[in-house]
Coordinates of C-alpha atoms in Angstrom, one line a residue:
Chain A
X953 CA -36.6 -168.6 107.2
X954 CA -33.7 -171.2 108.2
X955 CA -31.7 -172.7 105.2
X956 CA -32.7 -176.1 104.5
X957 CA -28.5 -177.1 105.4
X958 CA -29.0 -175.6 108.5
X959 CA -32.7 -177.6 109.5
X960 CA -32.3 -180.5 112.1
X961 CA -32.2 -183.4 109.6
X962 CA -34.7 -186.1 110.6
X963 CA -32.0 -188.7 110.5
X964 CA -30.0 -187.1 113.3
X965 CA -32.9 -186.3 115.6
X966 CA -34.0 -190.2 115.5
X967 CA -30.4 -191.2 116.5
X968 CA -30.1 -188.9 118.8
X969 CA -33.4 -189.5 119.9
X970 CA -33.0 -193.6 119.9
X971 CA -30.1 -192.8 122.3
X972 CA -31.5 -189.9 124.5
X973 CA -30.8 -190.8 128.7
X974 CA -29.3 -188.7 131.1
X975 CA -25.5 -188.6 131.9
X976 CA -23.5 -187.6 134.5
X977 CA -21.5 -184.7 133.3
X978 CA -18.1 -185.0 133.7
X979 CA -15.9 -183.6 136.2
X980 CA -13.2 -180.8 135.8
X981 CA -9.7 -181.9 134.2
X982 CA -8.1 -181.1 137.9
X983 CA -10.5 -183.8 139.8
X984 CA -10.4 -186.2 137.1
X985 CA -6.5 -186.4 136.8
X986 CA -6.6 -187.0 141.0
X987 CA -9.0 -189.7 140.6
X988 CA -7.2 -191.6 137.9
X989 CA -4.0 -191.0 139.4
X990 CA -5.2 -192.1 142.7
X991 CA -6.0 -195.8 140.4
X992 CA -2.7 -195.6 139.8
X993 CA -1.0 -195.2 142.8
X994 CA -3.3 -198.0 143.9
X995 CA -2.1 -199.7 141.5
X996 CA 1.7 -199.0 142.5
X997 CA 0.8 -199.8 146.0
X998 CA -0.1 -203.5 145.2
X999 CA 3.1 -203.8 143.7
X1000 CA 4.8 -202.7 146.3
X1001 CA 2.8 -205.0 148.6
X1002 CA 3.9 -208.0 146.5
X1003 CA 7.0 -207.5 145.7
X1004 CA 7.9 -205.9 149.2
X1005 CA 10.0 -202.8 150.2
X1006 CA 13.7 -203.0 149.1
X1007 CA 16.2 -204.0 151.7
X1008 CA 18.0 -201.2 152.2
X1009 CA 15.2 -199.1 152.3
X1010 CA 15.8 -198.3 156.2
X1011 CA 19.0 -197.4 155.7
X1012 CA 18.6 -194.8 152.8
X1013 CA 17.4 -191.0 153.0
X1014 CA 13.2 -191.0 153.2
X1015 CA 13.9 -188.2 150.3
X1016 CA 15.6 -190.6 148.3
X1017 CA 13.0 -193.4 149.0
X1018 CA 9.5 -191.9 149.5
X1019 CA 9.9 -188.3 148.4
X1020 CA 11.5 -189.2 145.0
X1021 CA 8.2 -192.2 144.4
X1022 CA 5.9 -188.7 145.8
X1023 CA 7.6 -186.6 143.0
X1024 CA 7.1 -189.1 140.5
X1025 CA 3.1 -189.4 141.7
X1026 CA 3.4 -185.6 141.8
X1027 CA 4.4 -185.4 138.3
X1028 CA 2.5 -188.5 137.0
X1029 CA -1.0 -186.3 138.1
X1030 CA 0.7 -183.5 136.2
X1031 CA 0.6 -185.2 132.9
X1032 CA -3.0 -186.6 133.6
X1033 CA -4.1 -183.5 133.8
X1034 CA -2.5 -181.9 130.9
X1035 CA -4.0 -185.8 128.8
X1036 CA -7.5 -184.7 130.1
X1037 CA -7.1 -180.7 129.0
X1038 CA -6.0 -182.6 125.7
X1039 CA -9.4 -184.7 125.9
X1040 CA -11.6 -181.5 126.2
X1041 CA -12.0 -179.7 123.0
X1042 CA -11.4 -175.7 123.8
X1043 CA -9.6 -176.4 126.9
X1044 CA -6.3 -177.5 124.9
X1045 CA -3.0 -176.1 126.4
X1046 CA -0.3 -175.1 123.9
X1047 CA 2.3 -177.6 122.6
X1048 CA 5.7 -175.9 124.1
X1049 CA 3.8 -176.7 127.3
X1050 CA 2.7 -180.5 126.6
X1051 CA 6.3 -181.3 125.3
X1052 CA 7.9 -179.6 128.3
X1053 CA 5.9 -181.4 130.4
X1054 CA 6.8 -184.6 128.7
X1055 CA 10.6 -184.1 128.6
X1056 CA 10.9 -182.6 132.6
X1057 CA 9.2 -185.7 133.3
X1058 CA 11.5 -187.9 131.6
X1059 CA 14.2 -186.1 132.6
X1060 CA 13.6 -186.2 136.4
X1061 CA 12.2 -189.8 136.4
X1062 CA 16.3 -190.3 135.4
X1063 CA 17.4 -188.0 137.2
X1064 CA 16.2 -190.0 140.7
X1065 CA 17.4 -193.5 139.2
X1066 CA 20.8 -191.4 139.3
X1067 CA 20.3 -190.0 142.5
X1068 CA 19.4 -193.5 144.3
X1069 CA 22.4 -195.2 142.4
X1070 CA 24.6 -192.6 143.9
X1071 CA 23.3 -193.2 147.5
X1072 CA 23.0 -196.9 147.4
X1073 CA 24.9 -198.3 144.6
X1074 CA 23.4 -202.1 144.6
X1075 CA 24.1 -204.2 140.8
X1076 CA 22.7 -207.0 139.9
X1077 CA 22.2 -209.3 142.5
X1078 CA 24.5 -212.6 142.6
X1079 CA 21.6 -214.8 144.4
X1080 CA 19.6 -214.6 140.4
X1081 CA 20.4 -214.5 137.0
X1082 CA 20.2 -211.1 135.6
X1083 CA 17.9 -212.0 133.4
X1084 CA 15.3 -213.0 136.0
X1085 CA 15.4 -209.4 137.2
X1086 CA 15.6 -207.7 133.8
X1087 CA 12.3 -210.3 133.3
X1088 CA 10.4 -209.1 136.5
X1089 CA 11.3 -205.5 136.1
X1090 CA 10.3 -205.1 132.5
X1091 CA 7.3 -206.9 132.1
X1092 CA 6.0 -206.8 135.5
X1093 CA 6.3 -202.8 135.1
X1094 CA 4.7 -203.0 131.7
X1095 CA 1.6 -205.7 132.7
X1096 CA 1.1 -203.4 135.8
X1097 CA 0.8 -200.1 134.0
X1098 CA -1.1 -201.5 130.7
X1099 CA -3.6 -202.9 132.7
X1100 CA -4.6 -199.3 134.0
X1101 CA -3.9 -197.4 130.7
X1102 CA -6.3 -199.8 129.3
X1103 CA -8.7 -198.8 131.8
X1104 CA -8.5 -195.4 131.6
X1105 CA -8.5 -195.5 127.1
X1106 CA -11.9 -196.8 127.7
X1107 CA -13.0 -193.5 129.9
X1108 CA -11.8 -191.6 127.4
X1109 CA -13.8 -193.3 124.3
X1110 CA -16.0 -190.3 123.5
X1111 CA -13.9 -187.7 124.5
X1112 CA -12.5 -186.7 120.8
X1113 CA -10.0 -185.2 121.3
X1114 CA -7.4 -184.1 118.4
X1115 CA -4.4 -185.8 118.8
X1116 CA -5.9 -189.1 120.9
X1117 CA -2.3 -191.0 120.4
X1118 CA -0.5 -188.1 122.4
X1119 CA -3.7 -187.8 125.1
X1120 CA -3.3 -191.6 125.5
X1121 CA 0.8 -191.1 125.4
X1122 CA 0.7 -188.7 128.2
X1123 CA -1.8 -190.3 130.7
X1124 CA 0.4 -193.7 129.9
X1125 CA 3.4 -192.0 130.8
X1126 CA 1.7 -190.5 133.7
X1127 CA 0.7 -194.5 135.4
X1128 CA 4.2 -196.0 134.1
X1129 CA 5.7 -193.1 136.6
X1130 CA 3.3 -194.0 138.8
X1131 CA 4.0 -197.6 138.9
X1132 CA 7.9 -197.0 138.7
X1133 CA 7.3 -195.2 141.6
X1134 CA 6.1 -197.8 143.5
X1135 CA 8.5 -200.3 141.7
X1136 CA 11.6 -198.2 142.1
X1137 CA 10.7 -198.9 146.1
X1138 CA 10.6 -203.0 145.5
X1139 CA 13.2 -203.4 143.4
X1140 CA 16.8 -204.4 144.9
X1141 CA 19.0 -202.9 141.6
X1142 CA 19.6 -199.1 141.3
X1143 CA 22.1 -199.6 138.8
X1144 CA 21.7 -197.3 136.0
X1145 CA 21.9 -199.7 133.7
X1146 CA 19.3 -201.8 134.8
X1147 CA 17.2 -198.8 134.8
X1148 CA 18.1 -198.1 131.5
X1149 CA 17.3 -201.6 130.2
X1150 CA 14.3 -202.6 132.3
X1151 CA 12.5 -199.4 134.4
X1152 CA 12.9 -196.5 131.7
X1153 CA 11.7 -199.6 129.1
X1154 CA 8.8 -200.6 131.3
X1155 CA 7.8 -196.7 131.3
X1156 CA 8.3 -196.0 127.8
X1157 CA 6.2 -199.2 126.8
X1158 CA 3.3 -198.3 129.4
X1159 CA 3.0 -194.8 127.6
X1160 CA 3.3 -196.5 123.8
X1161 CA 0.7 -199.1 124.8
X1162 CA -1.6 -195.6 126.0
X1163 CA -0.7 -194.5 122.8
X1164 CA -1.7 -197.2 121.2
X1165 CA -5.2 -198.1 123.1
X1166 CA -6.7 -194.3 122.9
X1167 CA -6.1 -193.9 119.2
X1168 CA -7.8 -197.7 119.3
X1169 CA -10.6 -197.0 121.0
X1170 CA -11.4 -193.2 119.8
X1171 CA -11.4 -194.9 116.2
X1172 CA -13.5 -197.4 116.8
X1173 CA -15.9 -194.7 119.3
X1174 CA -16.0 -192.9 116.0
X1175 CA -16.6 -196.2 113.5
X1176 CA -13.9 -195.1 111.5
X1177 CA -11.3 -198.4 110.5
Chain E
X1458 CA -21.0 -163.9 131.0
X1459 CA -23.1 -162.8 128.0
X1460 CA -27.3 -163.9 128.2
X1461 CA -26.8 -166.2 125.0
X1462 CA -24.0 -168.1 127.4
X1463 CA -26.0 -168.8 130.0
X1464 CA -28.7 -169.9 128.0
X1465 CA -27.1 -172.4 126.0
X1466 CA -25.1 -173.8 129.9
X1467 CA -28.6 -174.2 130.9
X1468 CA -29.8 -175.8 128.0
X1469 CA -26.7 -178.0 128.0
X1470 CA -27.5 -179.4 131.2
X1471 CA -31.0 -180.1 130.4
X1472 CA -29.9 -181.8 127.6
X1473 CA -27.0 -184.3 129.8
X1474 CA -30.6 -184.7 132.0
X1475 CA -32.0 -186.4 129.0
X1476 CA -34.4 -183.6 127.7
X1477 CA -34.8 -184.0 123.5
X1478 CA -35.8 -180.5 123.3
X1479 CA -33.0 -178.9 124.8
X1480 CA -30.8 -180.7 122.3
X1481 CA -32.9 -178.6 119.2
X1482 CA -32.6 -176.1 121.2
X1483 CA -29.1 -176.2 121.3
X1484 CA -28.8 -177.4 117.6
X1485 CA -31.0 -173.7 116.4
X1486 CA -28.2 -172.0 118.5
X1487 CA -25.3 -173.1 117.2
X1488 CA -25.7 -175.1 113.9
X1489 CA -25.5 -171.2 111.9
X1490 CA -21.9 -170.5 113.4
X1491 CA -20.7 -174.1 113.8
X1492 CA -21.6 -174.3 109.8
X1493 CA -20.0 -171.0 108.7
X1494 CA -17.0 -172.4 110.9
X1495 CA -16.7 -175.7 109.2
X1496 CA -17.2 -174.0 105.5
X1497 CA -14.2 -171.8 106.4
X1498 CA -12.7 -175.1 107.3
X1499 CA -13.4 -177.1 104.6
X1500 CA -12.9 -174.0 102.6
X1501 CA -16.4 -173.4 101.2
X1502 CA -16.4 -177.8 100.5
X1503 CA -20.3 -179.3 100.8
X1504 CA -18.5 -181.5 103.3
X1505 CA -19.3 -178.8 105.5
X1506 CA -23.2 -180.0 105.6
X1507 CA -21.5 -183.5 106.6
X1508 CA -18.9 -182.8 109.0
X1509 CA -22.0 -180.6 110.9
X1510 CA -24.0 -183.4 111.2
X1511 CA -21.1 -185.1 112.1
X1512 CA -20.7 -182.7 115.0
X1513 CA -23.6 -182.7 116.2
X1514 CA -23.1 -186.6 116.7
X1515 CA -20.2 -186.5 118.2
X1516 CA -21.8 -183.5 120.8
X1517 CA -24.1 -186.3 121.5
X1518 CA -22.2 -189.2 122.1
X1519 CA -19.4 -187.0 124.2
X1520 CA -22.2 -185.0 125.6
X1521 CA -21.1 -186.8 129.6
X1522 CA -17.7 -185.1 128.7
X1523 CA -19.3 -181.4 129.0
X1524 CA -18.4 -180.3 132.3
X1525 CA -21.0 -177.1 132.9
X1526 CA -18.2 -175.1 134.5
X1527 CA -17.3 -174.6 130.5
X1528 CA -18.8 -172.0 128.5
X1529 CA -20.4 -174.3 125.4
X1530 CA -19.7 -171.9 122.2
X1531 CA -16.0 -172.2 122.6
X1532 CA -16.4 -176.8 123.7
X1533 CA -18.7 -176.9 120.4
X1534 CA -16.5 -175.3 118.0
X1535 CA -13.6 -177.0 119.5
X1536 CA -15.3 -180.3 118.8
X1537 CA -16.1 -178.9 115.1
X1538 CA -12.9 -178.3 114.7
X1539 CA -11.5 -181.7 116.3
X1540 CA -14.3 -183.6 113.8
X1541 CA -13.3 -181.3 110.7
X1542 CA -8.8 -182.4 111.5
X1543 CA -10.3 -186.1 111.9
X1544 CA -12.2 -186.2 108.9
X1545 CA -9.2 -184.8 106.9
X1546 CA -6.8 -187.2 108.3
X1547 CA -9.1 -190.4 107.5
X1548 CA -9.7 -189.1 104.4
X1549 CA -6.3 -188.5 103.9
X1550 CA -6.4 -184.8 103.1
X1551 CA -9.6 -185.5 100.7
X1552 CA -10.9 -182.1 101.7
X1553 CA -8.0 -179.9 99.9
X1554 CA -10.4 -179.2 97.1
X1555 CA -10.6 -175.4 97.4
X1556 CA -13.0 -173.2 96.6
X1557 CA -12.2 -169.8 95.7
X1558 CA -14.9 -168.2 97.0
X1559 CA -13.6 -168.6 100.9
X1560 CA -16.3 -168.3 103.3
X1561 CA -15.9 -165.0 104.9
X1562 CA -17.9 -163.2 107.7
X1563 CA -20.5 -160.9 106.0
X1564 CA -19.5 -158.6 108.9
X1565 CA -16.5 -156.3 109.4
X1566 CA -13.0 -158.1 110.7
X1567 CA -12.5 -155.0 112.7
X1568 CA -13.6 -151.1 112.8
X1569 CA -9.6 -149.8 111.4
X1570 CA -9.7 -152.4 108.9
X1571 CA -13.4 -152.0 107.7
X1572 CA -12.6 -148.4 106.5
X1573 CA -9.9 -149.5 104.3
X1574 CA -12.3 -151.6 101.6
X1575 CA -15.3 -152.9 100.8
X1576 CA -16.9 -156.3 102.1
X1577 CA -15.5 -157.9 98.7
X1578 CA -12.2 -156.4 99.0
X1579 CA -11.8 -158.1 102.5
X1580 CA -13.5 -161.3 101.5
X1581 CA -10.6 -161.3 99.1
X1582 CA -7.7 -160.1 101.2
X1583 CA -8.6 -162.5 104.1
X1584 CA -8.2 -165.5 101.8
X1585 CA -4.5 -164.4 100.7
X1586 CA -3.6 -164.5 104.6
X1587 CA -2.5 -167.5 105.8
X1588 CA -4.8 -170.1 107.1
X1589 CA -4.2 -170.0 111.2
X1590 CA -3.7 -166.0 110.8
X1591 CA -7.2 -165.9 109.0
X1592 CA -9.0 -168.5 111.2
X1593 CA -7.7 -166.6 114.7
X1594 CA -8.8 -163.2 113.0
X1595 CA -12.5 -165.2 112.4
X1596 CA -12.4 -166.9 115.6
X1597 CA -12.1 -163.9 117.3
X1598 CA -14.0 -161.0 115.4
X1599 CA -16.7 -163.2 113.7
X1600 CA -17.4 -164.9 116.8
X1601 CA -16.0 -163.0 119.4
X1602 CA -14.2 -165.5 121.0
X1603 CA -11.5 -164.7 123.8
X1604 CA -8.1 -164.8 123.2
X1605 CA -8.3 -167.5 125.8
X1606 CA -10.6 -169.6 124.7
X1607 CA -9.3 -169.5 120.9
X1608 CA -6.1 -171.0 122.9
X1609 CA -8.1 -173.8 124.3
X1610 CA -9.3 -174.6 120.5
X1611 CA -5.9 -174.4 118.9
X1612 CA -4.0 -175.7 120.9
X1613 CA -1.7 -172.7 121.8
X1614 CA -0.8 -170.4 124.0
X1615 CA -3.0 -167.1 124.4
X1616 CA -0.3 -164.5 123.5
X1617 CA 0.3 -166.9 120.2
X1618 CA -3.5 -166.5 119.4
X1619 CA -3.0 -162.6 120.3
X1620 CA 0.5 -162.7 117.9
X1621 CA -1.5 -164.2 114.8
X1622 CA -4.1 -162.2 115.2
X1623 CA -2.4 -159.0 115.5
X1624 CA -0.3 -160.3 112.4
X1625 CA -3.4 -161.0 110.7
X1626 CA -4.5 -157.9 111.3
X1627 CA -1.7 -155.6 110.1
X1628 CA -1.1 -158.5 107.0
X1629 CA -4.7 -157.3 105.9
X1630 CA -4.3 -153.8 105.8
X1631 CA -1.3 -154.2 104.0
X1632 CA -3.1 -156.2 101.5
X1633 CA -6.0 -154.3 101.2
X1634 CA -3.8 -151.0 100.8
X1635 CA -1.9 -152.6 98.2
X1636 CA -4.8 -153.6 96.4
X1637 CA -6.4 -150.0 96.5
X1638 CA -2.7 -149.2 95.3
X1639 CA -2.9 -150.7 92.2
X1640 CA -6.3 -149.8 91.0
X1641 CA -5.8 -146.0 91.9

């Protein structure tokens, strides 16, 4: 005979039942990450298009240029994957992995700002006041990147996962290396200091605002205050 | 594979196509474990009852999220267990009212252990070891979960879940060897 604690209680099959349609089950962590990365490399594109290529673009190294912005996409998918294993309950990787991934991709997201400074040192430009390109840089990065991150919180509403600030962390960090990559191509200034003051800011704020939007949203999926 | 697997995959499917029956279904297969689970959680709280509701919910509402390529036993504990760390950080920690009585498989943690004391001497044993060494040993001999899959759950790496277990494992023998110590 089953336990009365363990008898489908009435109350919970009407919900459920009150809600029953078919879904579309999800795909695996692998495609999802390409697909939202794809959005934001989209995303980084349009940029791009406005803004326009940097003027010394033809002159430098196609590594320096194109295959630096293809690492950062490469690593941005990277940590959309790992934010989507975080999503899945049982499919969790272990935290030595997570913050590794986290710090290598902070660490070589500087590590090409260096590398482009050192081939074409360009400063501030003497046309604009600095603060016009700190300005375009920082928020433009930010608006650019929180307007996907936003996007992609609400995919994730039901997805419960245990830690949703670092899932929304990660996958925010993931599109504001996405966008930088697109950026870093448009933007006339490799100084490190301007990288220091308006890209790395632009990226940090895009993965606090992810943060900030999946712990949000998975509250409120959950009705909790 | 095991039979019960494929089942429950089949049922889950059935169940993202809309069918209400496949969700009882699935609720008669794993509400048993999934309550045990949460109890050992909760540490024999009533909040068990709750939070299993409370699963089942959130099964529901993220049932899109269930990708059939997973095996379900290992996604639905997962989410029990995601529910149960929720719970206890809304309720700030409301949950730390312990019950001695810890709920414990009624079944053997493992054949060289099993000879070394009774069912009661275990129960006891496994509630002196500490709390990830004792849910890895459950995880994995209680519901024969794969070193693997406990990872996924966790949150850590599959020779970590191997490590505690194994720790587990010798902790308990020491325990129950002392304990048989001091009474002989």
């Amino acid at each position: 005979m089953t336990p009365d604690s363990l008898r489908l209680p009435e109350a919970l099959l009407r919900e459920i039942s009150r809600d029953m349609h078919p879904v579309r089950p999800a795909p695996l962590p692998s495609r999802m990450a390409l697909r939202m990365a794809l959005v934001a490399v989209l995303a980084a594109l349009a940029v791009l298009t406005v803004v326009g290529l940097r003027k010394d673009a033809g002159a430098l190294d196609p590594f320096v240029t194109w295959g630096a912005s293809a690492a950062q996409i490469t690593l941005s998918v990277i940590l959309i994957w790992i934010a989507v294993r975080e999503s899945t309950p049982a499919r969790r990787l272990s935290r030595t992995v997570v913050h590794s991934a986290l710090v290598a991709a902070w660490l070589a997201v500087v590590a090409f700002a260096l590398w482009t400074f050192t081939v074409s040192p360009t400063l501030v430009l003497a046309t604009r006041h600095p603060w016009i390109e700190w300005f375009v840089c920082t928020i433009g990065g930010t608006a650019a990147g929180s307007l996907v991150v936003t996007s992609f919180a609400w995919l994730f509403r039901y997805s419960l996962a245990a830690r949703p600030g670092l899932m929304g962390a990660l996958y925010g960090l993931g599109v504001g290396i996405t966008i930088n990559a697109g950026w870093r191509l448009a933007c006339p200034i490799s100084s490190p200091w301007h990288f220091a003051t308006a890209h790395g800011p632009a990226i940090l704020a895009t993965s606090l605002i992810g943060a900030f939007a999946a712990r949000s949203i998975a509250k409120r999926a959950r009705g909790l205050k | 594979m095991s039979n019960d697997e494929e089942t429950l995959r089949n049922l889950m499917m059935k169940y993202q196509g809309g069918s209400i029956d496949a969700f009882q279904a699935i609720y008669a297969h794993l509400a048993p474990g999934l309550r045990r689970y949460l109890r050992h959680l909760t540490r024999g709280a009533d909040s068990a009852d709750d939070l299993l509701q409370e699963t089942f919910l959130q099964i529901h509402r993220s049932r899109a999220a269930y990708n059939p390529a997973y095996a379900v036993r290992p996604w639905a504990f997962g989410l029990a267990r995601n529910v149960f760390l929720m719970d206890r950080r809304a309720a700030q920690r409301r949950s730390t009212v312990h019950d001695e009585t810890v709920e414990m498989p009624d079944k053997g943690v493992a054949p060289e252990v099993e000879k070394l004391g009774s069912a009661d001497e275990i129960r006891r044993c496994l509630a002196g070891l500490r709390a990830d060494q004792t849910e890895t040993l459950l995880l994995r001999h209680e519901w024969g979960f794969t070193f693997e899959e406990i990872a996924g759950m966790l949150g850590i790496s599959s020779a970590a879940a191997r490590a505690r277990a194994s720790r587990g494992i010798a902790d308990l023998r020491q325990a129950l060897m002392s304990l048989q110590g001091a009474r002989a």
